[in-house]
CSV table of C-alpha atoms and ligand atoms in Angstrom, one decimal:
chain,number,residue,atom,x,y,z
Y,1,MET,CA,84.0,116.7,91.1
Y,2,ARG,CA,87.8,117.3,91.4
Y,3,VAL,CA,89.6,114.4,93.0
Y,4,ILE,CA,93.2,113.7,93.9
Y,5,PHE,CA,94.5,110.2,94.4
Y,6,LEU,CA,97.4,110.0,96.9
Y,7,GLY,CA,99.3,106.8,97.7
Y,8,PRO,CA,102.6,105.0,97.1
Y,9,PRO,CA,103.6,103.7,93.7
Y,10,GLY,CA,101.7,100.4,93.2
Y,11,ALA,CA,98.9,101.3,95.6
Y,12,GLY,CA,96.5,100.7,92.6
Y,13,LYS,CA,95.9,104.4,91.8
Y,14,GLY,CA,95.9,103.8,88.1
Y,15,THR,CA,93.6,100.8,88.2
Y,16,GLN,CA,91.1,102.4,90.5
Y,17,ALA,CA,91.3,105.7,88.6
Y,18,HIS,CA,90.0,104.0,85.4
Y,19,PHE,CA,87.0,102.8,87.4
Y,20,LEU,CA,86.4,105.9,89.4
Y,21,CYS,CA,86.6,108.2,86.3
Y,22,ASN,CA,84.0,106.1,84.6
Y,23,PHE,CA,81.8,106.1,87.8
Y,24,LEU,CA,82.0,109.8,88.3
Y,25,GLN,CA,82.1,110.7,84.5
Y,26,ILE,CA,85.3,112.8,84.8
Y,27,PRO,CA,88.6,112.7,82.9
Y,28,HIS,CA,91.6,110.9,84.2
Y,29,VAL,CA,94.8,113.0,84.4
Y,30,SER,CA,97.8,110.8,85.1
Y,31,THR,CA,101.2,112.6,85.1
Y,32,GLY,CA,103.0,109.2,84.9
Y,33,ASP,CA,101.1,108.2,81.8
Y,34,ARG,CA,101.7,111.5,80.2
Y,35,LEU,CA,105.4,111.4,81.0
Y,36,ARG,CA,105.7,107.9,79.6
Y,37,GLN,CA,104.0,109.0,76.4
Y,38,GLU,CA,106.5,111.9,76.1
Y,39,VAL,CA,109.4,109.4,76.6
Y,40,GLN,CA,107.9,107.0,74.0
Y,41,ALA,CA,107.4,109.8,71.4
Y,42,GLU,CA,111.0,111.0,72.1
Y,43,THR,CA,109.9,114.6,72.6
Y,44,GLU,CA,112.3,117.2,74.2
Y,45,LEU,CA,110.5,116.7,77.5
Y,46,GLY,CA,110.6,112.9,77.1
Y,47,LYS,CA,114.4,113.0,76.6
Y,48,GLN,CA,114.8,115.2,79.7
Y,49,VAL,CA,112.8,112.9,82.0
Y,50,LYS,CA,113.7,109.5,80.6
Y,51,GLU,CA,116.7,108.6,82.8
Y,52,ILE,CA,115.2,110.3,85.9
Y,53,MET,CA,112.0,108.2,85.7
Y,54,ALA,CA,113.9,105.0,85.0
Y,55,ALA,CA,115.9,105.6,88.2
Y,56,GLY,CA,112.7,106.1,90.2
Y,57,LEU,CA,113.3,109.8,90.9
Y,58,PHE,CA,111.2,112.9,90.3
Y,59,PRO,CA,111.8,115.3,87.4
Y,60,ALA,CA,111.8,119.0,88.5
Y,61,ASP,CA,108.6,120.3,90.0
Y,62,GLU,CA,108.4,123.1,87.3
Y,63,LEU,CA,108.3,120.6,84.5
Y,64,ILE,CA,105.6,118.6,86.1
Y,65,ILE,CA,103.5,121.7,87.1
Y,66,ALA,CA,103.7,123.0,83.5
Y,67,LEU,CA,102.5,119.6,82.2
Y,68,VAL,CA,99.6,119.4,84.6
Y,69,LYS,CA,98.5,123.0,83.9
Y,70,LYS,CA,98.4,122.1,80.2
Y,71,ALA,CA,96.5,118.9,80.9
Y,72,LEU,CA,93.9,120.6,83.1
Y,73,LEU,CA,93.2,123.1,80.3
Y,74,GLU,CA,92.0,120.1,78.2
Y,75,THR,CA,89.5,119.2,81.0
Y,76,LYS,CA,87.9,122.7,81.0
Y,77,GLU,CA,84.6,121.5,79.5
Y,78,ALA,CA,84.4,118.4,81.8
Y,79,LYS,CA,82.6,118.1,85.2
Y,80,GLY,CA,86.0,118.0,87.0
Y,81,PHE,CA,88.9,115.6,86.8
Y,82,LEU,CA,90.8,112.9,88.7
Y,83,LEU,CA,94.5,113.7,89.3
Y,84,ASP,CA,96.5,110.5,89.5
Y,85,GLY,CA,100.1,110.8,90.6
Y,86,PHE,CA,100.0,114.6,91.1
Y,87,PRO,CA,100.7,116.3,93.4
Y,88,ARG,CA,103.7,114.3,94.6
Y,89,THR,CA,105.5,117.1,96.5
Y,90,VAL,CA,104.4,119.9,98.8
Y,91,ALA,CA,105.6,122.4,96.2
Y,92,GLN,CA,103.3,120.8,93.6
Y,93,ALA,CA,100.3,121.0,96.0
Y,94,GLU,CA,101.1,124.6,96.7
Y,95,ALA,CA,101.2,125.3,93.0
Y,96,LEU,CA,97.7,123.9,92.6
Y,97,LYS,CA,96.5,126.0,95.5
Y,98,ASP,CA,98.2,129.2,94.2
Y,99,ALA,CA,96.5,128.6,90.8
Y,100,SER,CA,93.2,128.6,92.7
Y,101,ILE,CA,92.4,125.1,91.5
Y,102,ASP,CA,90.2,123.9,94.4
Y,103,ILE,CA,90.0,120.2,95.0
Y,104,ASP,CA,86.8,118.6,96.4
Y,105,HIS,CA,88.2,115.3,97.5
Y,106,VAL,CA,91.6,113.8,98.4
Y,107,ILE,CA,91.7,110.0,98.7
Y,108,GLU,CA,94.7,108.2,100.2
Y,109,LEU,CA,95.1,104.6,99.1
Y,110,GLU,CA,97.2,102.9,101.8
Y,111,VAL,CA,99.3,99.8,101.0
Y,112,ALA,CA,102.2,98.2,102.9
Y,113,ASP,CA,105.7,98.4,101.3
Y,114,GLU,CA,106.1,94.6,101.0
Y,115,VAL,CA,102.7,94.3,99.2
Y,116,ILE,CA,103.8,96.9,96.8
Y,117,ILE,CA,107.0,95.2,95.9
Y,118,GLN,CA,105.1,92.0,95.1
Y,119,ARG,CA,102.5,93.9,93.0
Y,120,LEU,CA,104.8,96.1,91.0
Y,121,SER,CA,107.4,93.5,90.1
Y,122,GLY,CA,104.6,91.6,88.3
Y,123,ARG,CA,102.9,94.6,86.7
Y,124,ARG,CA,102.6,95.0,83.0
Y,125,VAL,CA,101.1,98.1,81.2
Y,126,HIS,CA,99.7,99.0,77.9
Y,127,LEU,CA,101.4,102.3,77.3
Y,128,SER,CA,99.0,104.1,75.0
Y,129,SER,CA,95.8,103.4,77.1
Y,130,GLY,CA,97.3,103.1,80.6
Y,131,ARG,CA,95.6,99.8,81.0
Y,132,ILE,CA,97.3,97.8,83.8
Y,133,TYR,CA,97.7,94.0,84.2
Y,134,HIS,CA,99.5,91.7,86.6
Y,135,VAL,CA,101.2,88.5,85.6
Y,136,THR,CA,99.3,86.5,88.2
Y,137,LEU,CA,96.8,88.7,90.0
Y,138,ASN,CA,95.2,90.2,86.8
Y,139,PRO,CA,96.7,88.5,83.8
Y,140,PRO,CA,95.8,89.5,80.2
Y,141,LYS,CA,94.0,86.8,78.1
Y,142,VAL,CA,97.3,86.2,76.2
Y,143,ALA,CA,100.6,86.7,78.0
Y,144,ASP,CA,102.2,90.2,77.5
Y,145,ILE,CA,99.4,91.3,75.0
Y,146,ASP,CA,96.7,94.0,75.7
Y,147,ASP,CA,93.2,92.4,75.7
Y,148,MET,CA,91.6,95.3,73.7
Y,149,THR,CA,94.2,96.2,71.0
Y,150,GLY,CA,96.4,93.1,70.7
Y,151,GLU,CA,99.4,95.4,71.2
Y,152,ALA,CA,102.4,94.4,73.4
Y,153,LEU,CA,102.5,95.1,77.1
Y,154,VAL,CA,105.5,96.6,78.8
Y,155,HIS,CA,107.4,95.8,82.0
Y,156,ARG,CA,108.3,99.3,83.1
Y,157,GLU,CA,112.0,100.0,83.8
Y,158,ASP,CA,110.9,101.5,87.1
Y,159,ASP,CA,108.9,98.4,88.1
Y,160,LYS,CA,112.2,96.4,88.5
Y,161,GLU,CA,112.7,95.6,92.2
Y,162,ALA,CA,115.8,97.8,93.0
Y,163,VAL,CA,114.0,100.8,91.4
Y,164,ILE,CA,110.7,100.0,93.3
Y,165,ARG,CA,112.6,100.2,96.6
Y,166,LYS,CA,114.1,103.6,95.5
Y,167,ARG,CA,110.6,104.8,94.5
Y,168,LEU,CA,109.2,103.8,97.9
Y,169,GLU,CA,112.0,105.7,99.7
Y,170,VAL,CA,111.2,108.8,97.6
Y,171,TYR,CA,107.5,108.4,98.3
Y,172,HIS,CA,108.0,108.3,102.1
Y,173,ASP,CA,110.4,111.3,101.9
Y,174,LYS,CA,108.6,113.6,99.4
Y,175,THR,CA,105.0,112.5,99.0
Y,176,LYS,CA,103.8,111.1,102.3
Y,177,PRO,CA,104.1,114.6,103.9
Y,178,LEU,CA,101.2,115.6,101.6
Y,179,VAL,CA,98.9,113.5,103.6
Y,180,HIS,CA,99.3,115.8,106.6
Y,181,TRP,CA,99.3,118.8,104.3
Y,182,TYR,CA,95.9,117.9,102.9
Y,183,GLN,CA,94.6,116.8,106.3
Y,184,ARG,CA,95.5,120.2,107.7
Y,185,LEU,CA,93.9,122.0,104.8
Y,186,ALA,CA,90.7,119.9,105.2
Y,187,SER,CA,90.5,120.8,108.9
Y,188,THR,CA,90.8,124.6,108.3
Y,189,ASN,CA,88.9,124.9,105.0
Y,190,LYS,CA,85.7,123.1,104.2
Y,191,ILE,CA,87.4,121.4,101.2
Y,192,PRO,CA,88.9,119.1,100.3
Y,193,VAL,CA,87.3,116.2,102.0
Y,194,PHE,CA,90.1,113.8,103.0
Y,195,SER,CA,89.5,110.1,103.0
Y,196,LYS,CA,91.8,107.2,103.6
Y,197,ILE,CA,91.1,103.7,102.5
Y,198,SER,CA,93.1,100.5,102.4
Y,199,GLY,CA,94.3,99.7,98.9
Y,200,GLU,CA,95.1,96.1,99.9
Y,201,GLY,CA,93.0,93.1,98.9
Y,202,ALA,CA,91.3,92.3,95.6
Y,203,VAL,CA,90.7,95.1,93.0
Y,204,GLU,CA,86.9,94.6,93.4
Y,205,ILE,CA,87.1,95.0,97.2
Y,206,VAL,CA,89.0,98.3,96.9
Y,207,ARG,CA,86.6,99.5,94.3
Y,208,GLN,CA,83.7,98.9,96.8
Y,209,ARG,CA,85.6,100.9,99.4
Y,210,LEU,CA,85.9,103.8,96.9
Y,211,VAL,CA,82.2,103.7,96.0
Y,212,GLN,CA,81.3,103.9,99.7
Y,213,ILE,CA,83.2,107.2,100.0
Y,214,PHE,CA,80.9,108.7,97.4
Y,215,ALA,CA,77.7,107.1,98.7
Y,216,LYS,CA,78.1,109.1,102.0
T,301,LIG,P1,103.5,106.8,88.1
T,301,LIG,O1,103.1,106.2,86.8
T,301,LIG,O2,102.5,107.8,88.7
T,301,LIG,O3,104.0,105.8,89.1
T,301,LIG,O4,104.8,107.8,87.7
T,301,LIG,C1,106.0,107.2,87.2
T,301,LIG,C2,107.1,108.2,87.3
T,301,LIG,O5,106.8,109.4,86.7
T,301,LIG,C3,107.4,108.6,88.8
T,301,LIG,O6,108.3,107.6,89.4
T,301,LIG,C4,108.2,109.9,88.5
T,301,LIG,O7,109.5,109.6,88.0
T,301,LIG,C5,107.4,110.5,87.4
T,301,LIG,N1,106.2,111.3,87.9
T,301,LIG,C6,104.9,111.1,87.7
T,301,LIG,N2,104.2,112.0,88.3
T,301,LIG,C7,105.1,112.9,89.0
T,301,LIG,C8,104.9,114.0,89.8
T,301,LIG,N3,103.7,114.5,90.1
T,301,LIG,N4,106.1,114.6,90.3
T,301,LIG,C9,107.3,114.1,90.0
T,301,LIG,N5,107.5,113.0,89.2
T,301,LIG,C10,106.4,112.4,88.7
């Protein structure tokens, strides 16, 4: 099963991806997680994208497409993958299609902008695993500490309010058109199946909506 998660930053893609990958037994490919690991390790790519990410903007499509192609090679033996945070532009979706990487299912998680601002400003992440917490909605056992490893959690630069607003603007401008792009593809080809669910409400409720998609 090859799945794409679409939705604004803070829609819960990362949180639900961890669950869905476990449920479908497929690897999780998050471009955001991989880019943050590059930044943390201070690689050439990391140095190139650090400021751009901190400002809530997108690095060049070519850089991201190369990163994803490399990541997908690592999933060759698996029964598919879940792409979280990719594609984010029509050019990225076209690159996938041109590489004949067929997608079975595109799932859009819909969340209102005001809900996102509240969610993201309280979000804390464990960088090496991608585990996600929220200071009030899903707090770790000990404040600012990852439950599993005891390592420090991070408040991402791009989760500060002014940057969140910029990221939402970029989402509506560059990524939202992908919804129509995939809906059109779904209506002309047999795949991908396109599903839209609300990403609002408790994590567990959203999880049940996701499971229902695959129970059909
Ligand atoms: P995320 O963790 O998915 O919210 O991604 C964090 C940041 O990484 C984004 O705001 C972008 O700066 C960058 N990023 C991640 N995935 C992509 C992508 N597919 N295209 C462009 N930029 C991306």
